[in-house]
């Protein structure tokens, strides 16, 4: 079989289908301009990291017993910048018989009294990216009509933290590597850009001068050359290819911005001024010799300042900018070298979505590929398996020699990280429930595929709740959450649900505070079949926009057409912990909201199935629920096989 034929096959693994245009929000998606606005600050000028002179104060690992100095100094700027958007939002939704503006004015000078808001977007591939994008569009005051009656616009501007995991991490990473662009701007794109062009799968590559086999071949040849440049001096893994391919769709720059780093977000003037929330991505650690990721796995977070974990296993953070430097026992010794550029943005986003070890555990023949491709895949996967490079490898391990009494990786030369949802905590809640961050409310967008038809059933929330009962949680708290059948039987996965509403219900030790209220926003069919498979690799723009619109309608409850009081209830969730701390009387309207939306502890664990119909109405045509596309991972790995051949 000729190489061109193999490329053609990998490019046709994902059939696309058309749907009708969507309604309200998409009216703004008419222009054709999006400037590339990230920072290509890798010292090599390309994908490969580079050895650099160490700074006078050599990089060190810090203990996780408090926030980093960088986050600590940034927080007052951000908290101050959230006050006016928060005041505007709370005033606009108009809680009856409560002057929200006057309340914020009274507490604005005290960060400990102000509400502290966080947003969390789950994993779930492109489904999670698109559904999460709808929520963020609804929460963003820059979105047309988001601040009109029934909207929740301004919630994003009032938030301190924005966390993403796997597909949700693609969303968060894409926003920030494009200078915190709005969802509408990313949908709009720009002429000649592949940004958010999901109609061309990452196996085919972006359309630059017309769809052709040559373009696909050149695309994978470029990817292979970029990864090869890193391979000359550093360990590479399948995640390097994965992250490079994703970047073409997520970073608005030539070749997906190979020189753009995640730490460069901290150099953006708007971020430094506190005008943007802190982005956080989540990955799980894989202990040496393990394949299955359990709830006891160490949870790692990436933010623009650091990579590390609050868990007692690692209990430390490394400066993100200097990953791959020669750390040993918590510092770079005088004879050690410093490295920059290892935290390439696509590699970090790819790390949070590295599902390749799951794919390896499957029978390759189940992908339905021809024999000759199966043979090629088997060869590549066996090599990756043998070298433990089936996931993301961070070499040298920044936590080598660190916290050796409890750190399983302390004696390992490499740190192995996998998809942050593989421990079932598919919503990135872990960084947001850390007491040091003092978050009051988390808006948790769940696009998990827990049921047979790819809808969530609360498993992600339950996993985090279950984990806090174990020593690995290091004393963090989380609201009680029921079982999956109760979620379905009580309709908790059909509509927004609040967990942990009453702070007085928690038994606290000295110095402990109640955990955040969790506003659970499950993916559900408001106006579109948004339950597409995690493994669908391509989407026509009209379907992309329909699923984003569906997420928008979930966040706003159809611009408050399903519940006229919904914006008020969002405001009540924002205010609740702050009111409790300040011993304020809860407004009657908020009491009514909590009676309606808070889980009251009722259980119904009878076996249940879940096949919901549309809550508002279908904006699609010819789009069957849970349509299955070509196997995403099979397509990617076959394309990587081609890339390896091209690079030889």
PDB file of C-alpha atoms in Angstrom, residues 536-645:
ATOM      1  CA  UNK A 536     -16.019  11.690  17.586  1.00  0.00           C
ATOM      2  CA  UNK A 537     -13.090  13.463  15.902  1.00  0.00           C
ATOM      3  CA  UNK A 538     -14.854  16.059  13.719  1.00  0.00           C
ATOM      4  CA  UNK A 539     -17.875  18.360  13.759  1.00  0.00           C
ATOM      5  CA  UNK A 540     -19.346  20.639  11.126  1.00  0.00           C
ATOM      6  CA  UNK A 541     -19.367  24.250  12.247  1.00  0.00           C
ATOM      7  CA  UNK A 542     -23.151  24.284  12.412  1.00  0.00           C
ATOM      8  CA  UNK A 543     -23.133  21.346  14.818  1.00  0.00           C
ATOM      9  CA  UNK A 544     -20.331  22.894  16.843  1.00  0.00           C
ATOM     10  CA  UNK A 545     -22.413  26.036  17.214  1.00  0.00           C
ATOM     11  CA  UNK A 546     -25.550  24.049  18.090  1.00  0.00           C
ATOM     12  CA  UNK A 547     -23.788  22.276  20.956  1.00  0.00           C
ATOM     13  CA  UNK A 548     -22.311  25.566  22.187  1.00  0.00           C
ATOM     14  CA  UNK A 549     -25.797  27.076  22.067  1.00  0.00           C
ATOM     15  CA  UNK A 550     -27.069  24.099  24.056  1.00  0.00           C
ATOM     16  CA  UNK A 551     -24.464  24.781  26.745  1.00  0.00           C
ATOM     17  CA  UNK A 552     -25.504  28.438  26.745  1.00  0.00           C
ATOM     18  CA  UNK A 553     -29.139  27.475  27.292  1.00  0.00           C
ATOM     19  CA  UNK A 554     -28.141  25.082  30.069  1.00  0.00           C
ATOM     20  CA  UNK A 555     -26.236  27.857  31.827  1.00  0.00           C
ATOM     21  CA  UNK A 556     -29.088  30.366  31.492  1.00  0.00           C
ATOM     22  CA  UNK A 557     -32.002  27.912  31.644  1.00  0.00           C
ATOM     23  CA  UNK A 558     -33.055  29.137  28.238  1.00  0.00           C
ATOM     24  CA  UNK A 559     -32.464  32.788  29.125  1.00  0.00           C
ATOM     25  CA  UNK A 560     -34.651  32.173  32.193  1.00  0.00           C
ATOM     26  CA  UNK A 561     -37.582  30.890  30.131  1.00  0.00           C
ATOM     27  CA  UNK A 562     -37.500  27.584  32.040  1.00  0.00           C
ATOM     28  CA  UNK A 563     -37.245  29.385  35.374  1.00  0.00           C
ATOM     29  CA  UNK A 564     -37.626  33.144  35.582  1.00  0.00           C
ATOM     30  CA  UNK A 565     -35.813  33.128  38.940  1.00  0.00           C
ATOM     31  CA  UNK A 566     -32.726  31.270  37.707  1.00  0.00           C
ATOM     32  CA  UNK A 567     -30.417  34.336  37.445  1.00  0.00           C
ATOM     33  CA  UNK A 568     -31.480  35.291  40.972  1.00  0.00           C
ATOM     34  CA  UNK A 569     -30.648  31.788  42.189  1.00  0.00           C
ATOM     35  CA  UNK A 570     -27.200  31.983  40.581  1.00  0.00           C
ATOM     36  CA  UNK A 571     -26.638  35.221  42.493  1.00  0.00           C
ATOM     37  CA  UNK A 572     -27.799  33.596  45.724  1.00  0.00           C
ATOM     38  CA  UNK A 573     -25.296  30.764  45.284  1.00  0.00           C
ATOM     39  CA  UNK A 574     -22.549  33.343  44.740  1.00  0.00           C
ATOM     40  CA  UNK A 575     -23.479  35.237  47.899  1.00  0.00           C
ATOM     41  CA  UNK A 576     -24.316  32.369  50.243  1.00  0.00           C
ATOM     42  CA  UNK A 577     -20.978  31.667  51.952  1.00  0.00           C
ATOM     43  CA  UNK A 578     -20.189  35.379  52.171  1.00  0.00           C
ATOM     44  CA  UNK A 579     -23.539  36.085  53.832  1.00  0.00           C
ATOM     45  CA  UNK A 580     -22.912  33.250  56.280  1.00  0.00           C
ATOM     46  CA  UNK A 581     -19.414  34.501  57.182  1.00  0.00           C
ATOM     47  CA  UNK A 582     -20.712  37.997  57.762  1.00  0.00           C
ATOM     48  CA  UNK A 583     -23.757  36.790  59.726  1.00  0.00           C
ATOM     49  CA  UNK A 584     -26.148  38.448  57.320  1.00  0.00           C
ATOM     50  CA  UNK A 585     -29.799  37.442  57.060  1.00  0.00           C
ATOM     51  CA  UNK A 586     -30.429  35.333  53.966  1.00  0.00           C
ATOM     52  CA  UNK A 587     -32.934  37.065  51.657  1.00  0.00           C
ATOM     53  CA  UNK A 588     -36.282  35.302  51.308  1.00  0.00           C
ATOM     54  CA  UNK A 589     -35.716  34.967  47.562  1.00  0.00           C
ATOM     55  CA  UNK A 590     -32.493  33.059  48.240  1.00  0.00           C
ATOM     56  CA  UNK A 591     -34.212  30.790  50.736  1.00  0.00           C
ATOM     57  CA  UNK A 592     -36.730  29.940  48.009  1.00  0.00           C
ATOM     58  CA  UNK A 593     -33.893  29.266  45.559  1.00  0.00           C
ATOM     59  CA  UNK A 594     -32.144  26.929  47.959  1.00  0.00           C
ATOM     60  CA  UNK A 595     -35.369  25.048  48.625  1.00  0.00           C
ATOM     61  CA  UNK A 596     -35.754  24.531  44.890  1.00  0.00           C
ATOM     62  CA  UNK A 597     -32.185  23.757  43.787  1.00  0.00           C
ATOM     63  CA  UNK A 598     -30.336  22.345  46.819  1.00  0.00           C
ATOM     64  CA  UNK A 599     -30.154  18.579  47.161  1.00  0.00           C
ATOM     65  CA  UNK A 600     -31.913  17.846  50.442  1.00  0.00           C
ATOM     66  CA  UNK A 601     -30.337  14.475  51.151  1.00  0.00           C
ATOM     67  CA  UNK A 602     -33.120  12.343  49.680  1.00  0.00           C
ATOM     68  CA  UNK A 603     -31.946   9.043  48.157  1.00  0.00           C
ATOM     69  CA  UNK A 604     -33.568   6.853  45.510  1.00  0.00           C
ATOM     70  CA  UNK A 605     -31.086   4.218  44.413  1.00  0.00           C
ATOM     71  CA  UNK A 606     -33.426   2.070  42.334  1.00  0.00           C
ATOM     72  CA  UNK A 607     -31.920   0.986  39.031  1.00  0.00           C
ATOM     73  CA  UNK A 608     -32.563   3.724  36.490  1.00  0.00           C
ATOM     74  CA  UNK A 609     -32.153   4.420  32.795  1.00  0.00           C
ATOM     75  CA  UNK A 610     -31.864   7.876  31.312  1.00  0.00           C
ATOM     76  CA  UNK A 611     -33.044   8.861  27.842  1.00  0.00           C
ATOM     77  CA  UNK A 612     -34.097  12.526  28.054  1.00  0.00           C
ATOM     78  CA  UNK A 613     -35.985  14.472  25.413  1.00  0.00           C
ATOM     79  CA  UNK A 614     -35.468  18.117  24.506  1.00  0.00           C
ATOM     80  CA  UNK A 615     -36.143  20.608  27.285  1.00  0.00           C
ATOM     81  CA  UNK A 616     -36.699  23.565  24.957  1.00  0.00           C
ATOM     82  CA  UNK A 617     -36.662  22.449  21.315  1.00  0.00           C
ATOM     83  CA  UNK A 618     -34.362  21.020  18.668  1.00  0.00           C
ATOM     84  CA  UNK A 619     -32.231  23.453  16.666  1.00  0.00           C
ATOM     85  CA  UNK A 620     -30.658  20.586  14.712  1.00  0.00           C
ATOM     86  CA  UNK A 621     -31.706  18.404  11.827  1.00  0.00           C
ATOM     87  CA  UNK A 622     -30.356  15.017  10.818  1.00  0.00           C
ATOM     88  CA  UNK A 623     -28.258  14.681  13.953  1.00  0.00           C
ATOM     89  CA  UNK A 624     -29.027  11.437  15.787  1.00  0.00           C
ATOM     90  CA  UNK A 625     -28.349  11.386  19.497  1.00  0.00           C
ATOM     91  CA  UNK A 626     -25.089   9.759  20.496  1.00  0.00           C
ATOM     92  CA  UNK A 627     -23.830   9.486  16.927  1.00  0.00           C
ATOM     93  CA  UNK A 628     -20.590   7.518  16.900  1.00  0.00           C
ATOM     94  CA  UNK A 629     -17.743   8.675  14.702  1.00  0.00           C
ATOM     95  CA  UNK A 630     -14.429   7.023  13.860  1.00  0.00           C
ATOM     96  CA  UNK A 631     -12.353   5.964  16.832  1.00  0.00           C
ATOM     97  CA  UNK A 632     -10.447   9.091  17.863  1.00  0.00           C
ATOM     98  CA  UNK A 633      -7.441   7.409  19.386  1.00  0.00           C
ATOM     99  CA  UNK A 634      -7.125   4.830  16.639  1.00  0.00           C
ATOM    100  CA  UNK A 635      -7.133   7.634  14.100  1.00  0.00           C
ATOM    101  CA  UNK A 636      -4.546   9.658  15.967  1.00  0.00           C
ATOM    102  CA  UNK A 637      -2.131   6.809  16.543  1.00  0.00           C
ATOM    103  CA  UNK A 638      -2.386   5.722  12.897  1.00  0.00           C
ATOM    104  CA  UNK A 639      -1.586   9.295  11.898  1.00  0.00           C
ATOM    105  CA  UNK A 640       1.378   9.291  14.276  1.00  0.00           C
ATOM    106  CA  UNK A 641       2.585   6.125  12.584  1.00  0.00           C
ATOM    107  CA  UNK A 642       2.510   8.009   9.294  1.00  0.00           C
ATOM    108  CA  UNK A 643       4.337  10.945  10.877  1.00  0.00           C
ATOM    109  CA  UNK A 644       7.119   8.689  12.094  1.00  0.00           C
ATOM    110  CA  UNK A 645       7.522   7.271   8.592  1.00  0.00           C
TER     111      UNK A 645
END
